[in-house]
């Protein structure tokens, strides 16, 4: 049996000192996703495409609409980052084909467990470990739902003696706990937060920024568009958003690395700037509730309910769960990007 990550981390920290939050989160999630299907009622959490087919369908329609208005360029590829069980892709591709868009399918996935499920649902797809192997000569229509939030964050904490990286150490009983690093990190703190009070935490995800930069660069060079959907904030903010979820409950981030899903909120303002600097058009960032409403989730729910009256209540409940501000509607955001020269995306407008 593979050694538990708790023991691996404990040995590493005892031997060489505290490890960074980013290191802890990256290794914990690699172990977590690599070893299981975390989705669904019997798993740890439920995502929007697993709640209702309407979510993926509206994404597929959005892509097909944009592709049509871009002049139906040849050879467009559907690319999904972290496709989970392949449910979103199934619903999106069905809807896109009705709009005349029949793309090649490419998945970026590192988990062997989830790749096996995706293979069963999408026998014709091509898999990649990262974005580097994606085609370089065709427009890319890129989708990522609840992908960026699983990428590691770095945290800086304000101490009495200045800013330090937030690390994971061991207490006297061998439990993990957050500690401040020894190296001064003042230079890494954005100016607007530099004078924050002692105890303040600044969070950033260099891994998410790197991926968005790569996505934007590809769009600029090859054409295409991207929809990045996740829970997060539209304006930069202070504080740790790192959380662990297991069996649909929040648990201690430091209790059982590799056994719970670790996520952090996505900083959409920063990612929008990164995308523009890398040459893409930032089409806007909307809340999931507004975006789905603008795309016509109400009408789609109505027609599904008329076709299957026995499911009408469940369809109504799913619509509320996806769109109501107290549910997923306000916390989840939808960010659209496109190649220069590509048209605006339905339901999105620049707020700045
Ligand atoms: N998009 C799906 C699954 C979300 S869970 C849905 O909405 O249901 C996060 C997904 O990202 C999983 O498929 C996970 O294996 C994948 N993932 C996490 N970290 C990754 C990484 N660094 N590279 C590629 N895929 C990753």
XYZ file of C-alpha atoms and ligand atoms in Angstrom:
378
model
C 0.000 0.000 0.000
C 1.180 3.530 -0.684
C 2.288 5.401 2.403
C -0.331 7.899 3.624
C 0.426 11.520 2.779
C 0.190 12.459 6.466
C 3.215 10.277 7.204
C 5.092 11.542 4.128
C 4.557 15.196 5.075
C 5.362 14.569 8.765
C 8.678 12.946 7.842
C 9.535 15.710 5.368
C 8.751 18.506 7.838
C 10.614 16.783 10.694
C 13.670 16.408 8.455
C 13.782 19.718 6.596
C 11.378 22.129 8.322
C 7.942 23.537 7.409
C 6.657 23.240 3.816
C 4.728 25.966 2.012
C 0.918 25.997 1.870
C 1.257 25.753 -1.927
C 3.407 22.614 -1.670
C 0.978 21.094 0.851
C -2.078 21.872 -1.315
C -0.493 20.676 -4.573
C 0.603 17.303 -3.173
C -2.618 16.791 -1.221
C -4.823 17.385 -4.281
C -2.627 15.308 -6.592
C -3.056 12.395 -4.168
C -6.750 13.130 -3.614
C -7.843 13.369 -7.264
C -5.449 10.684 -8.441
C -7.002 8.018 -6.263
C -10.784 8.422 -6.569
C -13.913 9.863 -8.189
C -14.813 12.561 -5.644
C -18.049 13.656 -7.327
C -21.670 12.936 -6.497
C -23.870 12.153 -3.517
C -21.724 9.176 -2.479
C -18.518 11.207 -2.863
C -17.314 14.466 -1.358
C -18.945 17.243 -3.422
C -21.389 17.896 -6.276
C -20.571 20.186 -9.214
C -22.927 22.136 -11.496
C -22.827 19.693 -14.460
C -23.719 16.859 -12.056
C -26.737 18.846 -10.825
C -28.378 19.297 -14.218
C -27.804 18.704 -17.938
C -28.879 22.330 -18.491
C -25.507 23.600 -17.244
C -23.433 21.816 -19.899
C -26.042 22.441 -22.597
C -25.918 26.207 -22.107
C -22.111 26.112 -22.203
C -22.296 24.193 -25.494
C -24.765 26.711 -26.932
C -22.557 29.618 -25.828
C -19.575 28.083 -27.618
C -21.545 27.243 -30.780
C -23.058 30.739 -30.918
C -19.665 32.424 -30.599
C -18.106 30.061 -33.157
C -20.931 30.775 -35.626
C -20.554 34.537 -35.212
C -16.776 34.165 -35.637
C -17.512 32.828 -39.134
C -17.505 29.070 -38.401
C -13.715 28.611 -38.567
C -12.567 25.126 -39.652
C -11.042 22.577 -37.303
C -12.155 24.096 -33.977
C -11.327 21.893 -30.981
C -13.323 21.510 -27.756
C -10.833 21.532 -24.892
C -11.857 20.858 -21.309
C -9.547 21.293 -18.320
C -10.303 18.906 -15.440
C -13.401 17.308 -17.022
C -14.378 15.211 -13.963
C -16.710 12.432 -15.080
C -17.067 13.914 -18.578
C -20.650 14.968 -17.884
C -20.238 18.637 -18.820
C -18.525 17.664 -22.093
C -21.305 15.203 -22.927
C -24.053 17.828 -22.484
C -22.053 20.678 -24.062
C -21.059 18.671 -27.151
C -24.639 17.457 -27.709
C -25.897 21.054 -27.662
C -22.968 22.345 -29.752
C -23.579 19.752 -32.472
C -27.156 20.973 -32.759
C -25.628 24.373 -33.466
C -23.499 22.886 -36.256
C -20.295 22.745 -34.188
C -18.745 19.236 -34.257
C -15.291 19.739 -32.747
C -12.372 17.414 -32.028
C -12.343 16.712 -28.288
C -9.272 17.248 -26.082
C -9.146 16.735 -22.312
C -6.480 17.959 -19.890
C -6.560 15.619 -16.894
C -3.947 14.357 -14.442
C -6.077 11.902 -12.439
C -5.928 8.274 -13.662
C -9.181 7.523 -11.793
C -11.147 10.291 -13.532
C -9.471 9.684 -16.895
C -10.875 6.135 -16.826
C -14.414 7.510 -16.380
C -13.852 10.082 -19.150
C -12.622 7.360 -21.529
C -15.819 5.414 -21.038
C -17.968 8.469 -21.820
C -15.822 9.923 -24.651
C -14.042 7.142 -26.558
C -12.917 9.501 -29.338
C -11.235 12.115 -27.159
C -7.516 12.878 -26.850
C -5.976 13.244 -23.361
C -3.197 15.554 -22.199
C -1.395 16.048 -18.883
C -1.117 19.779 -19.410
C -1.856 22.359 -22.102
C 1.484 22.022 -23.873
C 0.408 19.110 -26.095
C -2.835 20.678 -27.374
C -2.989 21.323 -31.140
C -1.180 24.510 -32.105
C -2.786 25.198 -35.485
C -6.550 25.219 -34.807
C -8.971 27.445 -32.873
C -9.525 26.230 -29.297
C -12.862 26.396 -27.464
C -11.743 25.933 -23.868
C -13.957 25.135 -20.874
C -12.981 24.708 -17.224
C -15.487 24.244 -14.409
C -14.244 23.963 -10.821
C -10.710 23.415 -12.112
C -8.826 26.581 -11.139
C -10.016 26.347 -7.514
C -8.165 23.040 -7.108
C -4.800 24.546 -8.104
C -2.382 25.437 -5.291
C -2.403 28.874 -3.672
C 0.484 30.632 -2.005
C -0.293 32.564 1.173
C 1.635 35.423 2.760
C 0.930 36.414 6.376
C 1.699 39.725 8.095
C 3.723 39.096 11.267
C 5.173 41.504 13.847
C 8.387 41.471 11.840
C 6.871 41.890 8.373
C 5.373 39.650 5.676
C 6.251 35.940 5.624
C 5.120 32.962 3.574
C 2.481 30.909 5.378
C 3.848 27.386 5.876
C 2.754 24.069 7.357
C 4.690 22.873 10.397
C 4.305 20.187 13.074
C 3.258 20.803 16.674
C 4.579 18.851 19.688
C 1.897 16.167 19.207
C 2.767 15.639 15.544
C -0.281 17.502 14.159
C 0.047 19.900 11.223
C -0.443 23.580 11.887
C 0.108 26.821 9.988
C 3.298 28.696 10.877
C 5.026 31.764 9.470
C 8.159 31.185 7.399
C 11.456 32.809 8.294
C 12.266 34.552 5.005
C 11.029 38.165 4.547
C 8.403 38.278 1.760
C 7.488 41.987 1.873
C 8.505 42.477 -1.749
C 5.921 39.915 -2.919
C 2.909 41.693 -1.370
C 0.777 43.863 -3.692
C 1.113 47.519 -2.741
C -2.550 47.957 -1.766
C -2.157 45.313 0.961
C 1.342 46.245 2.180
C 0.124 48.022 5.332
C -2.511 45.446 6.350
C -2.783 44.606 10.062
C -0.797 41.874 11.791
C -2.365 38.491 11.069
C -3.649 39.533 7.623
C -3.254 36.953 4.856
C -2.688 37.648 1.160
C -3.495 34.730 -1.118
C -2.475 34.229 -4.745
C -2.428 31.327 -7.153
C 0.620 31.462 -9.419
C -0.508 28.088 -10.842
C -3.919 29.468 -11.910
C -2.284 32.595 -13.348
C 0.142 30.460 -15.356
C -2.684 28.391 -16.837
C -4.758 31.463 -17.738
C -1.690 33.044 -19.327
C -1.203 29.899 -21.406
C -4.903 29.780 -22.375
C -4.865 33.456 -23.380
C -1.653 33.058 -25.368
C -3.136 30.115 -27.259
C -6.320 32.076 -28.057
C -4.283 35.031 -29.297
C -2.167 32.782 -31.529
C -4.787 30.296 -32.767
C -8.219 31.863 -32.345
C -10.979 30.593 -30.107
C -12.587 31.372 -26.781
C -12.590 30.197 -23.175
C -15.151 29.942 -20.383
C -13.667 29.656 -16.902
C -16.257 28.937 -14.222
C -15.472 28.708 -10.539
C -16.267 30.035 -7.159
C -14.346 33.147 -6.394
C -14.292 36.892 -6.064
C -14.417 39.626 -8.678
C -12.298 42.136 -6.694
C -8.992 41.437 -4.879
C -9.457 40.759 -1.165
C -7.543 39.822 1.981
C -7.887 36.573 3.936
C -7.437 32.840 3.531
C -10.104 31.094 1.446
C -8.413 27.714 1.658
C -10.913 25.054 2.634
C -11.216 21.293 2.800
C -14.385 19.363 1.965
C -15.080 15.709 2.655
C -18.419 13.918 2.419
C -20.178 17.251 1.683
C -18.865 18.893 4.870
C -16.122 21.393 5.554
C -13.299 19.765 7.493
C -9.954 20.929 8.930
C -7.550 21.814 6.095
C -4.652 20.280 8.050
C -6.377 17.127 9.338
C -6.064 14.534 6.563
C -4.092 15.677 3.490
C -4.954 13.658 0.386
C -8.299 12.540 1.832
C -10.280 15.790 1.422
C -10.738 18.182 -1.505
C -8.659 21.320 -0.956
C -9.847 24.431 -2.770
C -9.372 28.183 -2.688
C -11.487 30.953 -4.168
C -10.425 32.163 -7.598
C -9.208 35.759 -7.964
C -11.011 36.643 -11.210
C -9.861 40.281 -11.338
C -6.219 39.253 -11.403
C -6.853 36.461 -13.919
C -8.680 38.873 -16.254
C -5.640 41.188 -16.198
C -3.293 38.263 -16.787
C -5.376 37.157 -19.791
C -5.364 40.614 -21.345
C -1.622 40.997 -20.844
C -1.166 37.674 -22.636
C -3.075 38.969 -25.659
C -6.661 37.679 -25.216
C -9.888 39.700 -25.109
C -11.510 39.629 -21.689
C -15.208 39.420 -22.547
C -16.298 39.993 -18.963
C -16.988 38.166 -15.713
C -20.570 37.546 -14.636
C -22.138 35.678 -11.764
C -23.269 32.161 -12.633
C -26.870 33.098 -11.802
C -26.983 36.083 -14.147
C -25.136 34.287 -16.900
C -27.383 31.209 -16.893
C -30.475 33.442 -16.799
C -29.180 35.521 -19.734
C -28.590 32.321 -21.699
C -32.167 31.203 -21.138
C -32.026 28.578 -18.385
C -35.641 29.470 -17.526
C -36.892 28.579 -21.003
C -34.766 25.412 -21.138
C -36.107 24.297 -17.736
C -39.649 24.924 -18.972
C -39.250 22.816 -22.093
C -37.547 19.968 -20.189
C -40.380 20.009 -17.632
C -43.041 19.910 -20.351
C -41.289 16.912 -21.951
C -41.058 15.083 -18.588
C -43.765 16.363 -16.209
C -42.841 13.781 -13.570
C -39.396 15.460 -13.320
C -40.713 19.041 -13.213
C -40.046 19.491 -9.508
C -36.489 18.186 -9.756
C -35.808 20.463 -12.744
C -37.113 23.463 -10.824
C -34.961 22.546 -7.803
C -31.854 22.192 -10.011
C -32.510 25.572 -11.625
C -32.727 27.217 -8.206
C -29.583 25.482 -6.994
C -27.597 26.667 -10.026
C -28.896 30.244 -10.113
C -30.216 31.476 -6.735
C -27.863 33.967 -5.042
C -28.023 32.026 -1.771
C -27.014 28.825 -3.594
C -24.445 28.749 -6.432
C -25.770 31.787 -8.320
C -23.710 34.578 -6.753
C -20.563 32.921 -5.389
C -19.777 31.212 -8.701
C -18.485 33.416 -11.495
C -18.211 32.904 -15.249
C -15.253 34.533 -17.003
C -15.176 34.689 -20.790
C -12.066 35.149 -22.934
C -11.692 35.236 -26.698
C -9.110 35.735 -29.376
C -8.652 39.280 -30.664
C -11.077 39.691 -33.550
C -13.542 37.179 -32.140
C -16.990 38.519 -31.169
C -18.439 39.181 -27.693
C -19.871 36.277 -25.721
C -23.557 35.966 -24.875
C -24.467 37.013 -21.341
C -21.113 38.623 -20.552
C -20.107 42.246 -20.427
C -17.127 44.090 -19.084
C -17.797 45.550 -15.655
C -14.759 47.820 -15.680
N -15.072 19.911 -14.133
C -15.608 18.768 -13.436
C -14.699 18.268 -12.295
C -14.275 19.269 -11.260
S -13.178 18.554 -10.055
C -16.993 19.102 -12.922
O -17.377 20.258 -12.971
O -17.702 18.188 -12.479
C -11.568 19.077 -10.619
C -11.073 18.380 -11.859
O -9.783 18.890 -12.197
C -10.890 16.877 -11.751
O -11.160 16.279 -12.994
C -9.406 16.771 -11.379
O -8.866 15.495 -11.581
C -8.829 17.834 -12.265
N -7.547 18.387 -11.851
C -7.220 18.858 -10.620
N -5.968 19.357 -10.626
C -5.499 19.215 -11.887
C -4.277 19.564 -12.543
N -3.280 20.157 -11.887
N -4.149 19.287 -13.878
C -5.175 18.695 -14.552
N -6.354 18.352 -13.985
C -6.511 18.598 -12.675
